[in-house]
Amino acid sequence: LKEVNKKLGLTDFESKELTEYWVKRLKELNSKYIQISLFEKNVKDKLDKIIISPKPDTLIEILYYFKPLDQKEDIKPLILPKTPQRIGFTAVEWGGMIDYDDWN
């Protein structure tokens, strides 16, 4: 998560906060494997649209997708967007969803 967070534009503090929050919850799943992905912007907006006023100059939105798995699966590597440049008023929103479907 730390490496991906950095590429997504989070500061060390923001990355630590996100990682501490999610790693605790993911460990509680007691799953041998966890698929980690990201929702694309258009899907994220449908699931979790935010409106900030005044509008930020830079908006960093991250919505992780976590899925517990019983066995290792071959998945395509994450294709990350270009790391945003923080210009002016920057707002950061991060979150995640755990997909429990078809799991234990």
Short mmCIF file of C-alpha atoms in Angstrom, two decimals:
data_model
loop_
_atom_site.label_atom_id
_atom_site.label_comp_id
_atom_site.label_asym_id
_atom_site.label_seq_id
_atom_site.Cartn_x
_atom_site.Cartn_y
_atom_site.Cartn_z
CA LEU A 1 0.00 0.00 0.00
CA LYS A 2 2.78 2.44 0.86
CA GLU A 3 4.34 2.24 -2.61
CA VAL A 4 0.99 2.64 -4.37
CA ASN A 5 -0.05 5.50 -2.06
CA LYS A 6 3.10 7.42 -2.94
CA LYS A 7 2.49 6.95 -6.67
CA LEU A 8 -1.08 8.16 -6.18
CA GLY A 9 0.21 11.40 -4.66
CA LEU A 10 -0.21 10.92 -0.92
CA THR A 11 2.23 12.47 1.51
CA ASP A 12 4.04 10.22 3.99
CA PHE A 13 1.59 11.29 6.71
CA GLU A 14 -1.49 10.59 4.55
CA SER A 15 -0.08 7.24 3.44
CA LYS A 16 0.66 6.22 7.03
CA GLU A 17 -2.85 7.18 8.11
CA LEU A 18 -4.46 5.18 5.27
CA THR A 19 -2.18 2.19 5.76
CA GLU A 20 -2.72 2.02 9.52
CA TYR A 21 -6.48 2.20 9.04
CA TRP A 22 -6.72 -0.49 6.36
CA VAL A 23 -4.01 -2.94 7.40
CA LYS A 24 -5.73 -3.41 10.77
CA ARG A 25 -9.04 -4.23 9.07
CA LEU A 26 -7.44 -6.46 6.45
CA LYS A 27 -5.59 -8.48 9.10
CA GLU A 28 -8.92 -9.05 10.89
CA LEU A 29 -10.15 -10.89 7.77
CA ASN A 30 -7.69 -13.71 8.51
CA SER A 31 -7.44 -14.33 4.79
CA LYS A 32 -4.45 -16.05 3.27
CA TYR A 33 -4.50 -13.66 0.30
CA ILE A 34 -6.06 -10.27 -0.36
CA GLN A 35 -6.53 -8.84 -3.81
CA ILE A 36 -5.85 -5.12 -3.83
CA SER A 37 -7.07 -2.92 -6.63
CA LEU A 38 -8.42 0.56 -7.24
CA PHE A 39 -11.76 1.76 -8.48
CA GLU A 40 -11.46 3.78 -11.65
CA LYS A 41 -12.53 7.43 -11.38
CA ASN A 42 -15.87 6.96 -13.18
CA VAL A 43 -16.82 4.02 -10.91
CA LYS A 44 -15.57 5.84 -7.80
CA ASP A 45 -17.78 8.81 -8.66
CA LYS A 46 -20.83 6.54 -8.89
CA LEU A 47 -20.04 4.89 -5.54
CA ASP A 48 -18.65 7.81 -3.61
CA LYS A 49 -19.17 11.21 -5.23
CA ILE A 50 -17.83 14.12 -3.21
CA ILE A 51 -18.43 17.83 -3.56
CA ILE A 52 -15.99 20.24 -1.94
CA SER A 53 -16.55 23.96 -1.70
CA PRO A 54 -14.55 25.91 -2.49
CA LYS A 55 -13.36 23.67 -5.29
CA PRO A 56 -9.78 22.55 -4.66
CA ASP A 57 -7.01 23.34 -7.14
CA THR A 58 -5.84 19.74 -6.81
CA LEU A 59 -8.10 16.83 -5.85
CA ILE A 60 -6.63 13.43 -5.02
CA GLU A 61 -9.28 10.72 -4.73
CA ILE A 62 -8.41 7.13 -3.89
CA LEU A 63 -10.89 4.31 -3.43
CA TYR A 64 -9.27 0.93 -2.85
CA TYR A 65 -10.94 -2.40 -3.57
CA PHE A 66 -9.99 -5.30 -1.30
CA LYS A 67 -11.09 -8.88 -1.81
CA PRO A 68 -10.14 -11.75 0.52
CA LEU A 69 -9.07 -14.85 -1.38
CA ASP A 70 -8.63 -18.44 -0.29
CA GLN A 71 -5.95 -19.07 -2.88
CA LYS A 72 -3.51 -17.08 -4.94
CA GLU A 73 -4.88 -15.85 -8.25
CA ASP A 74 -3.14 -14.49 -11.31
CA ILE A 75 -4.27 -10.93 -11.76
CA LYS A 76 -3.11 -8.12 -13.99
CA PRO A 77 -0.82 -5.56 -12.35
CA LEU A 78 -2.35 -2.26 -11.31
CA ILE A 79 -2.14 0.47 -13.91
CA LEU A 80 -1.76 3.64 -11.90
CA PRO A 81 -2.61 7.12 -13.07
CA LYS A 82 0.11 9.73 -13.38
CA THR A 83 1.14 11.05 -9.95
CA PRO A 84 -0.72 14.34 -9.46
CA GLN A 85 1.15 17.55 -8.79
CA ARG A 86 -0.08 19.37 -5.72
CA ILE A 87 -0.84 22.91 -6.75
CA GLY A 88 -2.60 25.39 -4.50
CA PHE A 89 -5.43 24.17 -2.28
CA THR A 90 -5.19 20.37 -2.30
CA ALA A 91 -7.92 18.08 -1.00
CA VAL A 92 -7.31 14.38 -0.42
CA GLU A 93 -10.01 11.77 -0.01
CA TRP A 94 -9.13 8.14 0.51
CA GLY A 95 -11.21 5.11 1.30
CA GLY A 96 -11.78 1.51 0.45
CA MET A 97 -14.31 -1.28 0.18
CA ILE A 98 -14.00 -4.92 1.11
CA ASP A 99 -15.72 -7.37 -1.24
CA TYR A 100 -17.04 -10.22 0.89
CA ASP A 101 -18.97 -11.92 -1.96
CA ASP A 102 -18.08 -15.58 -2.47
CA TRP A 103 -15.74 -15.58 0.53
CA ASN A 104 -16.17 -17.96 3.43
#
